[in-house]
Amino acid sequence: MEGRLANSWRLTVNDKNFIKTALLSEIRIDGRKPFEYRKISIKFGREDGSSEVQLGQTRVMGMVTAQLVQPYRDRPKEGILSIFTEFSPMADPSFEPGRPGELAVELGRIIDRGLRESRAVDTESLCILASKFVWAIRIDLHILDNGGNLVDAANIAALAALLTFRRPECSLGGEDGQEVIVHPPEIREPLPLTVHHLPIAISFGFFSNESILVIDPTHNEEAVMGGRMTTTVNANGDICAIQKSGGEGVPQRVIMQCLQLATSKAASITKQIKDAVEVVNTERALRKVKRHPTSTGVDVREKQN
Amino acid sequence: MEVDREDGRSQNQLRPLACSRNILHRAHGSASWSQGDTKVLAAVYGPKAGTKKNENPEKACIEVIWKPKTGQIGKPEKEYEMILKRTLESICILTVNPNTTTSIIVQVVNDDGALLPSAINAACMALVDAGIPMKHLAVAICCCLAKSGYVILDPTKLEEQKMKAFAYLVFPNSVRSVLPEGSLRVEGEPIENGIITSVTHGIMSVADYFYCLERGRAASVKLSDFLRRNLQQQSTDSSKAG
């Protein structure tokens, strides 16, 4: 629709030249240095598994839910982890509702690769009854405000939500031990997920003149930059994933420099996430102490078919 | 009649309200509204060029996108979109910017009862934040009727499920004007008595419905005062540059 084309936001030539010229003197338009990350603030919602992360002007909300399903046939003893990214039209006038575009799919895949293939979330502990019942963890990421560098913010939101999520405890019962009884939270404390390490995504932007490199680009810089690279590293120094799809070529030493920078940033971001989660967990534990159960629990039995 | 509500409120007591405007940077207008644990985020982009296919190009067009917390978009979400669209169309002055579209995006952050009224309130505040011309504000409230016949306001999700019937009511906000009172009446009744939208679920008798309306109107005056205070306060301390 022509009306929609009029909504795509374009940066003027003057703005672009200004950004590039400022970068030559190592100045960025929001006052940061080239290797400085924006301020991260992590907040949590009322229920377990909901987080809201603000990275400068970028805002992402993460929500984790779980459901009992049949496992995949080729992996009967593993749980299922799926990530859904919603590029909400409220984040950017050019985001359309409906089917996810390329950016949304790429973002989802980068986060998925960081969590699943690096075995950050232990899927084997999600198995209740092999080949019959496993937990399917669904992570919904809603992008609320696009201030640039959505991947990093969404990754932090996903990790924060996973660390505060609690799944109901269930046990096997019934005559032949084939029934799964899911205990409601009032009867048995729900359990946290097993997360071995936290893969943190750090994005870099490359600019054409003289291989200038910046970390954590804003959306103005994203419109100007010639290439981008996202590295997913954890605090132990392991590289979980690197994504550089197209854009301009970059010499090897620059990639090595990026990886070293990423590892050092990952350590501080991991600490920030863990501290925030710690605060929320103690708060929730205190709240539970004062809680009076008002209803008697109901056993939910799920028979195998 | 003394009614025991789980969180200790009385029949006509609303949950604590919290509202903040201008929280998103890319959107033209944004607002977050929370009633107790129900929290809704609304963003407005507009006016944009062009109207959608079957809309009248001589008027402005309003488009609503409802985003649930998790899961696919189904029929309930489409219904909410339609109700919101019609409610907001009746409060906005559509002749000011003809042949334009204003998009309102509503994101549910947490649902603990009275979701649609919270969304209407949030969307209204976001429209004010974006500067879209409106005739008056819309103030939404939820009234429930229990099996034993008493009416409670602003239910939580548990309360909503136990009730026989409930109604979402939307009224115009209370008017404070320098004009003489007589000129603001419509057919002899003050403007704030008019109902913009009413959505009911479940069976209720006519007398019960009118009782709900009365209660809802009384609550809407309190909500209007809250909105007015909130808007006046924020307009004095924030200075929006462009």
Coordinates of C-alpha atoms in Angstrom, one line a residue:
Chain A
M1 CA 0.0 0.0 0.0
E2 CA 1.4 3.4 -0.9
G3 CA 0.3 4.8 2.4
R4 CA 2.7 2.4 4.1
L5 CA 5.7 3.5 2.1
A6 CA 5.2 7.0 3.3
N7 CA 5.7 5.7 6.9
S8 CA 9.2 4.3 6.4
W9 CA 11.6 6.5 8.3
R10 CA 14.6 7.7 6.5
L11 CA 17.7 9.5 7.8
T12 CA 18.7 12.7 5.8
V13 CA 22.0 12.9 4.0
N14 CA 23.1 15.6 6.4
D15 CA 22.4 13.5 9.5
K16 CA 24.3 10.5 7.9
N17 CA 27.4 12.6 7.2
F18 CA 27.3 14.1 10.6
I19 CA 27.3 10.7 12.2
K20 CA 30.2 9.5 10.0
T21 CA 32.3 12.6 10.6
A22 CA 31.8 12.5 14.3
L23 CA 32.9 8.9 14.4
L24 CA 36.2 9.9 12.8
S25 CA 37.0 11.8 16.0
E26 CA 35.6 8.9 18.1
I27 CA 32.5 10.8 19.1
R28 CA 29.1 9.2 18.9
I29 CA 25.9 11.3 18.6
D30 CA 24.6 10.2 22.0
G31 CA 27.8 11.2 23.8
R32 CA 29.2 7.7 24.2
K33 CA 32.7 6.4 23.3
P34 CA 32.9 3.8 20.6
F35 CA 33.3 0.9 23.0
E36 CA 30.8 2.0 25.6
Y37 CA 27.5 0.2 26.2
R38 CA 24.3 1.9 27.0
K39 CA 22.7 1.7 30.4
I40 CA 20.8 -1.5 30.9
S41 CA 17.8 -1.6 33.3
I42 CA 16.1 -4.9 34.0
K43 CA 12.6 -5.0 35.6
F44 CA 10.3 -7.9 36.4
G45 CA 6.6 -8.3 36.3
R46 CA 4.3 -9.7 38.9
E47 CA 4.3 -13.3 37.6
D48 CA 7.2 -15.7 37.3
G49 CA 8.9 -15.5 34.0
S50 CA 8.1 -12.0 32.8
S51 CA 10.8 -9.4 32.4
E52 CA 11.2 -6.0 30.8
V53 CA 14.6 -4.8 29.7
Q54 CA 15.5 -1.2 28.7
L55 CA 18.8 -0.7 26.8
G56 CA 19.0 3.1 26.4
Q57 CA 15.9 3.8 24.3
T58 CA 15.3 0.2 23.3
R59 CA 12.6 -1.6 25.3
V60 CA 11.9 -5.3 25.1
M61 CA 9.4 -7.4 27.1
G62 CA 10.0 -11.2 27.6
M63 CA 7.4 -13.7 28.8
V64 CA 8.1 -17.4 29.5
T65 CA 5.3 -20.0 29.6
A66 CA 5.4 -23.8 29.8
Q67 CA 3.1 -26.6 28.6
L68 CA 3.1 -30.4 28.8
V69 CA 3.4 -31.9 25.3
Q70 CA 4.6 -34.9 23.5
P71 CA 8.3 -34.7 22.6
Y72 CA 9.7 -34.8 19.0
R73 CA 10.1 -38.3 17.8
D74 CA 13.8 -38.2 17.2
R75 CA 14.4 -36.7 20.7
P76 CA 12.2 -38.5 23.1
K77 CA 14.0 -37.6 26.3
E78 CA 14.4 -33.8 25.7
G79 CA 12.1 -30.9 26.4
I80 CA 11.3 -28.3 23.8
L81 CA 12.4 -24.7 23.7
S82 CA 10.8 -22.3 21.3
I83 CA 11.3 -18.6 20.9
F84 CA 8.7 -16.3 19.3
T85 CA 9.6 -12.7 18.5
E86 CA 7.0 -10.1 18.0
F87 CA 8.1 -6.9 16.3
S88 CA 5.2 -4.9 17.6
P89 CA 4.1 -2.0 15.4
M90 CA 4.4 0.2 18.5
A91 CA 8.2 -0.1 18.3
D92 CA 8.8 1.5 14.9
P93 CA 6.4 3.0 12.3
S94 CA 7.9 0.7 9.7
F95 CA 7.0 -2.5 11.6
E96 CA 3.9 -4.1 10.2
P97 CA 1.5 -6.4 12.1
G98 CA 1.1 -9.9 10.9
R99 CA 3.8 -12.3 9.6
P100 CA 7.3 -11.7 11.1
G101 CA 9.7 -10.0 8.6
E102 CA 13.3 -11.0 8.0
L103 CA 14.6 -9.0 10.9
A104 CA 12.3 -10.7 13.3
V105 CA 13.2 -14.1 12.0
E106 CA 17.0 -13.4 12.2
L107 CA 16.7 -12.0 15.7
G108 CA 14.7 -15.1 16.8
R109 CA 17.3 -17.4 15.2
I110 CA 20.3 -15.7 16.8
I111 CA 18.8 -15.9 20.3
D112 CA 17.6 -19.5 19.7
R113 CA 21.1 -20.5 18.6
G114 CA 22.6 -18.9 21.7
L115 CA 20.3 -20.7 24.1
R116 CA 19.6 -24.0 22.5
E117 CA 22.8 -25.0 20.7
S118 CA 25.1 -23.9 23.5
R119 CA 23.1 -26.0 25.9
A120 CA 22.4 -23.0 28.1
V121 CA 19.0 -24.3 29.1
D122 CA 19.1 -28.0 30.1
T123 CA 16.4 -29.6 28.0
E124 CA 16.9 -33.1 29.4
S125 CA 15.7 -32.0 32.9
L126 CA 12.4 -31.0 31.2
C127 CA 11.6 -34.6 30.4
I128 CA 8.9 -36.1 32.6
L129 CA 8.0 -39.4 30.9
A130 CA 10.2 -40.3 27.9
S131 CA 8.4 -40.3 24.6
K132 CA 5.2 -39.3 26.3
F133 CA 5.3 -36.0 28.3
V134 CA 7.9 -33.3 28.3
W135 CA 7.7 -29.6 29.1
A136 CA 7.6 -27.2 26.1
I137 CA 9.1 -23.9 27.2
R138 CA 7.8 -21.0 25.1
I139 CA 9.6 -17.6 25.2
D140 CA 7.7 -14.6 23.8
L141 CA 9.7 -11.5 23.1
H142 CA 7.8 -8.3 22.4
I143 CA 9.8 -5.5 21.0
L144 CA 8.1 -2.4 22.4
D145 CA 10.5 0.4 21.4
N146 CA 13.2 0.3 18.7
G147 CA 16.1 2.5 19.8
G148 CA 18.6 0.3 18.0
N149 CA 20.4 -3.0 18.9
L150 CA 17.3 -5.1 19.4
V151 CA 19.2 -8.4 19.5
D152 CA 21.1 -7.6 22.6
A153 CA 18.1 -6.3 24.5
A154 CA 15.9 -9.2 23.5
N155 CA 18.6 -11.6 24.5
I156 CA 18.9 -10.1 28.0
A157 CA 15.1 -10.1 28.3
A158 CA 14.9 -13.8 27.3
L159 CA 17.6 -14.7 29.9
A160 CA 16.1 -12.6 32.7
A161 CA 12.7 -14.2 32.0
L162 CA 14.1 -17.7 31.9
L163 CA 16.0 -17.2 35.2
T164 CA 12.8 -16.1 37.0
F165 CA 10.5 -18.6 35.5
R166 CA 9.1 -21.4 37.7
R167 CA 7.5 -24.5 36.3
P168 CA 5.0 -26.5 38.2
E169 CA 6.3 -29.6 39.9
C170 CA 4.9 -32.8 38.6
S171 CA 5.2 -36.5 39.6
L172 CA 4.4 -39.8 38.1
G173 CA 1.6 -41.7 39.7
G174 CA -1.3 -43.9 38.9
E175 CA -1.5 -47.6 38.8
D176 CA 1.3 -48.3 36.3
G177 CA 3.3 -45.1 37.0
Q178 CA 2.3 -43.8 33.6
E179 CA 0.1 -40.9 34.7
V180 CA 1.6 -37.4 35.2
I181 CA 0.2 -35.4 38.1
V182 CA 0.8 -31.7 37.8
H183 CA 0.8 -30.1 41.3
P184 CA -0.6 -26.6 41.5
P185 CA 1.6 -23.9 43.1
E186 CA -0.2 -23.8 46.3
I187 CA 0.5 -27.5 47.1
R188 CA 4.1 -27.8 45.9
E189 CA 6.6 -25.1 45.2
P190 CA 7.2 -24.6 41.5
L191 CA 10.7 -25.3 40.3
P192 CA 13.2 -23.1 38.5
L193 CA 14.7 -24.1 35.1
T194 CA 18.3 -25.4 35.0
V195 CA 20.3 -22.8 33.2
H196 CA 24.0 -23.7 33.0
H197 CA 25.4 -20.5 31.7
L198 CA 24.2 -17.2 30.3
P199 CA 25.0 -16.5 26.6
I200 CA 25.1 -12.8 26.1
A201 CA 24.7 -11.3 22.7
I202 CA 26.9 -8.2 21.9
S203 CA 26.4 -6.4 18.6
F204 CA 29.0 -4.3 16.7
G205 CA 28.6 -1.9 13.9
F206 CA 31.2 -1.4 11.1
F207 CA 31.5 1.8 9.2
S208 CA 33.1 2.1 5.8
N209 CA 35.6 4.9 6.4
E210 CA 38.8 3.5 8.0
S211 CA 37.2 0.4 9.6
I212 CA 35.5 2.2 12.4
L213 CA 34.0 -0.1 14.9
V214 CA 31.3 0.7 17.5
I215 CA 29.6 -1.4 20.1
D216 CA 25.8 -1.3 20.7
P217 CA 24.6 0.9 17.8
T218 CA 21.6 3.1 18.2
H219 CA 18.9 3.1 15.4
N220 CA 20.5 6.2 13.8
E221 CA 23.8 4.5 13.6
E222 CA 22.2 1.4 12.3
A223 CA 20.8 3.4 9.3
V224 CA 24.4 4.5 8.5
M225 CA 26.6 1.6 9.2
G226 CA 28.0 -0.6 6.5
G227 CA 27.9 -4.0 8.3
R228 CA 26.9 -5.5 11.6
M229 CA 28.2 -8.5 13.6
T230 CA 26.6 -10.1 16.7
T231 CA 28.7 -12.3 18.9
T232 CA 27.1 -14.4 21.6
V233 CA 29.7 -15.1 24.4
N234 CA 29.4 -16.1 28.0
A235 CA 31.2 -15.0 31.1
N236 CA 33.5 -18.1 30.9
G237 CA 35.0 -16.8 27.7
D238 CA 33.2 -19.4 25.5
I239 CA 32.0 -18.2 22.1
C240 CA 28.4 -19.5 21.7
A241 CA 27.6 -18.0 18.3
I242 CA 28.8 -15.4 15.8
Q243 CA 26.5 -13.9 13.2
K244 CA 27.8 -11.7 10.5
S245 CA 25.4 -11.8 7.5
G246 CA 26.7 -9.8 4.5
G247 CA 27.6 -6.2 4.9
E248 CA 31.1 -5.0 4.1
G249 CA 34.2 -7.1 4.6
V250 CA 36.2 -6.7 7.8
P251 CA 39.8 -7.7 8.4
Q252 CA 40.6 -10.6 10.8
R253 CA 42.2 -8.5 13.5
V254 CA 39.0 -6.4 13.8
I255 CA 37.1 -9.6 14.4
M256 CA 39.5 -10.7 17.1
Q257 CA 39.3 -7.3 18.7
C258 CA 35.5 -7.6 18.7
L259 CA 35.6 -11.0 20.4
Q260 CA 37.9 -9.7 23.1
L261 CA 35.7 -6.7 23.8
A262 CA 32.6 -8.9 23.8
T263 CA 34.0 -11.2 26.4
S264 CA 34.8 -8.4 28.8
K265 CA 31.4 -6.8 28.3
A266 CA 29.7 -10.2 28.8
A267 CA 31.1 -10.5 32.2
S268 CA 29.7 -7.2 33.4
I269 CA 26.3 -7.8 31.8
T270 CA 26.1 -11.3 33.3
K271 CA 26.7 -9.9 36.7
Q272 CA 24.0 -7.3 36.2
I273 CA 21.5 -9.9 35.2
K274 CA 22.3 -12.2 38.1
D275 CA 22.1 -9.3 40.6
A276 CA 18.7 -8.3 39.3
V277 CA 17.4 -11.8 39.4
E278 CA 18.7 -12.3 43.0
V279 CA 16.8 -9.3 44.2
V280 CA 13.6 -10.5 42.6
N281 CA 14.0 -14.0 44.0
T282 CA 14.5 -12.8 47.6
E283 CA 11.5 -10.5 47.2
R284 CA 9.3 -13.3 46.0
A285 CA 10.6 -15.7 48.7
L286 CA 9.6 -13.1 51.3
R287 CA 6.2 -12.6 49.8
K288 CA 5.6 -16.4 49.9
V289 CA 6.3 -16.5 53.6
K290 CA 3.4 -14.2 54.3
R291 CA 1.0 -15.9 51.9
H292 CA -2.0 -17.7 53.3
P293 CA -3.4 -20.4 51.0
T294 CA -7.0 -19.7 50.6
S295 CA -8.0 -22.5 48.4
T296 CA -7.5 -26.3 48.6
G297 CA -5.5 -27.7 45.7
V298 CA -7.0 -29.7 42.9
D299 CA -5.1 -32.6 41.4
V300 CA -4.9 -32.4 37.6
R301 CA -4.4 -35.8 36.2
E302 CA -3.2 -36.3 32.6
K303 CA -3.6 -39.8 31.4
Q304 CA -1.5 -41.2 28.5
N305 CA -3.7 -41.9 25.5
Chain B
M1 CA -24.9 -5.1 52.5
E2 CA -21.4 -6.0 53.5
V3 CA -19.6 -8.0 50.9
D4 CA -16.3 -9.9 51.5
R5 CA -13.9 -9.4 48.6
E6 CA -10.6 -11.3 48.7
D7 CA -8.4 -8.3 48.6
G8 CA -10.4 -6.5 51.3
R9 CA -12.0 -3.9 49.1
S10 CA -15.5 -2.7 49.5
Q11 CA -18.1 -3.1 46.8
N12 CA -17.5 0.2 45.2
Q13 CA -13.8 0.5 45.7
L14 CA -11.5 0.6 42.7
R15 CA -8.0 -0.9 42.7
P16 CA -5.1 1.5 42.9
L17 CA -4.6 3.3 39.6
A18 CA -1.3 4.2 38.1
C19 CA -0.7 5.9 34.8
S20 CA 2.3 7.3 33.0
R21 CA 2.6 9.0 29.7
N22 CA 5.4 9.4 27.1
I23 CA 7.2 6.2 28.0
L24 CA 8.2 5.1 24.5
H25 CA 10.6 7.1 22.3
R26 CA 9.7 6.2 18.8
A27 CA 5.9 6.3 19.2
H28 CA 4.2 9.6 18.8
G29 CA 2.2 9.1 21.9
S30 CA 2.3 6.4 24.5
A31 CA 0.8 5.6 27.9
S32 CA 0.9 2.8 30.4
W33 CA -2.2 2.2 32.6
S34 CA -2.5 -0.2 35.5
Q35 CA -5.4 -1.0 37.7
G36 CA -4.1 -3.2 40.5
D37 CA -2.2 -6.0 38.7
T38 CA -3.8 -5.5 35.3
K39 CA -1.3 -3.5 33.2
V40 CA -1.7 -2.3 29.6
L41 CA 0.6 -0.4 27.4
A42 CA -0.7 1.7 24.5
A43 CA 1.1 3.5 21.7
V44 CA -0.2 5.8 19.0
Y45 CA 1.3 6.6 15.6
G46 CA -0.5 9.2 13.6
P47 CA -1.9 10.8 11.7
K48 CA -0.3 8.9 8.8
A49 CA -1.0 9.4 5.1
G50 CA -3.9 7.5 3.5
T51 CA -6.8 5.5 4.8
K52 CA -7.4 1.8 4.6
K53 CA -9.4 0.2 1.8
N54 CA -13.0 0.5 2.7
E55 CA -12.8 3.5 4.9
N56 CA -14.2 6.9 4.0
P57 CA -11.4 9.2 2.7
E58 CA -13.3 12.3 3.9
K59 CA -12.7 11.4 7.5
A60 CA -9.8 10.3 9.5
C61 CA -9.5 6.6 10.1
I62 CA -8.5 4.8 13.3
E63 CA -6.8 1.5 13.3
V64 CA -6.4 -0.6 16.4
I65 CA -3.9 -3.5 16.9
W66 CA -4.3 -5.6 20.0
K67 CA -1.3 -7.6 21.1
P68 CA -2.0 -10.3 23.7
K69 CA 0.6 -11.3 26.2
T70 CA 1.3 -14.6 24.7
G71 CA -0.1 -16.8 22.0
Q72 CA -1.8 -16.3 18.6
I73 CA -4.2 -13.6 17.7
G74 CA -7.7 -15.1 17.6
K75 CA -11.3 -14.0 17.6
P76 CA -11.4 -12.5 21.2
E77 CA -8.5 -10.2 20.2
K78 CA -10.3 -9.2 17.0
E79 CA -13.4 -8.4 19.0
Y80 CA -11.5 -6.2 21.4
E81 CA -9.9 -4.4 18.4
M82 CA -13.4 -3.7 17.0
I83 CA -14.8 -2.4 20.3
L84 CA -11.8 -0.2 20.9
K85 CA -11.9 1.2 17.3
R86 CA -15.6 2.1 17.5
T87 CA -15.2 3.7 21.0
L88 CA -12.2 5.8 20.0
E89 CA -13.9 6.8 16.7
S90 CA -16.7 8.3 18.7
I91 CA -14.4 10.4 20.8
C92 CA -12.0 11.6 18.2
I93 CA -12.8 14.6 16.0
L94 CA -12.5 12.8 12.7
T95 CA -13.1 15.7 10.4
V96 CA -9.9 17.6 11.4
N97 CA -7.4 15.5 9.4
P98 CA -9.3 13.7 6.6
N99 CA -7.7 10.9 4.6
T100 CA -5.3 10.0 7.4
T101 CA -4.9 6.9 9.5
T102 CA -4.1 6.9 13.2
S103 CA -2.8 3.6 14.5
I104 CA -3.3 2.6 18.1
I105 CA -1.3 -0.4 19.3
V106 CA -2.4 -2.0 22.6
Q107 CA 0.0 -4.5 24.4
V108 CA -1.3 -6.5 27.3
V109 CA 1.4 -6.7 29.9
N110 CA -0.6 -8.5 32.6
D111 CA -4.2 -9.5 32.7
D112 CA -5.9 -9.6 36.2
G113 CA -9.5 -8.7 35.3
A114 CA -11.1 -5.6 33.7
L115 CA -8.7 -5.9 30.7
L116 CA -10.8 -4.1 28.1
P117 CA -11.6 -1.0 30.4
S118 CA -7.9 -0.7 31.2
A119 CA -7.1 -0.8 27.5
I120 CA -9.6 1.9 26.7
N121 CA -8.2 4.1 29.4
A122 CA -4.7 3.5 28.3
A123 CA -5.6 4.2 24.6
C124 CA -7.3 7.4 25.6
M125 CA -4.2 8.6 27.5
A126 CA -1.9 7.7 24.6
L127 CA -4.1 9.7 22.2
V128 CA -3.8 12.7 24.6
D129 CA -0.1 12.2 24.7
A130 CA 0.1 12.1 20.9
G131 CA -2.0 15.3 20.6
I132 CA -4.8 13.7 18.5
P133 CA -7.8 16.1 18.6
M134 CA -10.7 14.7 20.7
K135 CA -14.1 15.9 21.8
H136 CA -13.7 14.6 25.3
L137 CA -12.0 11.6 27.1
A138 CA -13.5 8.2 27.5
V139 CA -13.5 6.7 31.0
A140 CA -14.1 2.9 31.2
I141 CA -15.1 0.8 34.1
C142 CA -16.2 -2.8 34.7
C143 CA -19.2 -3.7 36.9
C144 CA -20.0 -7.3 37.9
L145 CA -23.2 -8.8 39.1
A146 CA -23.0 -11.7 41.5
K147 CA -25.5 -14.5 41.8
S148 CA -26.8 -13.1 45.1
G149 CA -27.6 -9.8 43.4
Y150 CA -24.9 -7.4 44.6
V151 CA -22.8 -5.4 42.3
I152 CA -19.0 -4.9 42.6
L153 CA -16.7 -2.6 40.6
D154 CA -13.4 -3.3 39.1
P155 CA -13.1 -7.1 39.6
T156 CA -9.9 -9.1 39.6
K157 CA -9.7 -12.1 37.3
L158 CA -10.8 -14.6 40.0
E159 CA -13.8 -12.4 40.9
E160 CA -14.8 -12.1 37.2
Q161 CA -14.9 -15.8 36.8
K162 CA -17.2 -16.3 39.7
M163 CA -19.7 -13.7 38.7
K164 CA -23.0 -14.3 37.0
A165 CA -22.7 -11.4 34.6
F166 CA -20.4 -8.4 34.0
A167 CA -20.6 -5.2 32.0
Y168 CA -17.8 -3.0 30.6
L169 CA -19.1 0.5 30.5
V170 CA -17.5 3.6 28.9
F171 CA -18.6 7.1 29.8
P172 CA -17.4 10.5 28.7
N173 CA -15.4 12.2 31.4
S174 CA -16.8 14.8 33.7
V175 CA -16.9 18.2 32.3
R176 CA -15.4 21.3 34.0
S177 CA -16.2 24.3 31.9
V178 CA -16.4 28.0 32.1
L179 CA -19.6 27.9 30.0
P180 CA -22.9 28.1 31.8
E181 CA -24.1 24.6 32.8
G182 CA -27.3 24.7 30.8
S183 CA -25.5 24.9 27.4
L184 CA -23.6 21.7 28.0
R185 CA -26.6 19.5 28.4
V186 CA -27.7 17.1 25.7
E187 CA -31.5 16.8 25.7
G188 CA -31.7 17.9 29.3
E189 CA -29.0 15.5 30.7
P190 CA -25.4 16.4 31.5
I191 CA -22.9 15.1 29.0
E192 CA -21.2 12.7 31.4
N193 CA -24.4 10.7 31.8
G194 CA -24.2 9.5 28.2
I195 CA -22.9 6.0 27.6
I196 CA -20.3 5.6 24.8
T197 CA -19.9 1.8 25.0
S198 CA -21.5 -1.0 26.9
V199 CA -20.4 -4.6 26.5
T200 CA -22.1 -7.2 28.7
H201 CA -21.4 -10.9 29.3
G202 CA -23.9 -13.1 31.0
I203 CA -27.5 -12.6 31.9
M204 CA -28.7 -9.7 34.0
S205 CA -32.2 -8.2 34.5
V206 CA -33.0 -4.7 33.3
A207 CA -33.1 -3.3 36.9
D208 CA -29.7 -4.8 37.6
Y209 CA -28.3 -3.3 34.4
F210 CA -29.5 0.1 35.4
Y211 CA -28.1 -0.3 38.9
C212 CA -24.7 -1.2 37.3
L213 CA -25.0 1.9 35.1
E214 CA -25.5 4.1 38.2
R215 CA -22.6 2.6 40.0
G216 CA -20.4 2.9 36.9
R217 CA -21.3 6.5 36.5
A218 CA -20.4 7.3 40.1
A219 CA -17.1 5.5 39.7
S220 CA -16.4 7.3 36.4
V221 CA -16.5 10.6 38.1
K222 CA -13.6 9.4 40.4
L223 CA -11.7 8.1 37.4
S224 CA -12.2 11.4 35.6
D225 CA -10.7 13.3 38.5
F226 CA -7.7 10.9 38.5
L227 CA -7.2 11.5 34.8
R228 CA -7.5 15.2 35.2
R229 CA -4.9 15.4 38.0
N230 CA -2.6 13.1 36.1
L231 CA -2.7 15.1 32.9
Q232 CA -2.4 18.4 34.6
Q233 CA 0.6 17.3 36.6
Q234 CA 2.5 15.8 33.7
S235 CA 1.9 18.8 31.5
T236 CA 3.4 21.1 34.0
D237 CA 6.6 19.2 34.6
S238 CA 7.4 17.7 31.2
S239 CA 8.6 19.8 28.3
K240 CA 8.3 17.9 25.1
A241 CA 10.7 19.2 22.5
G242 CA 9.2 18.2 19.1

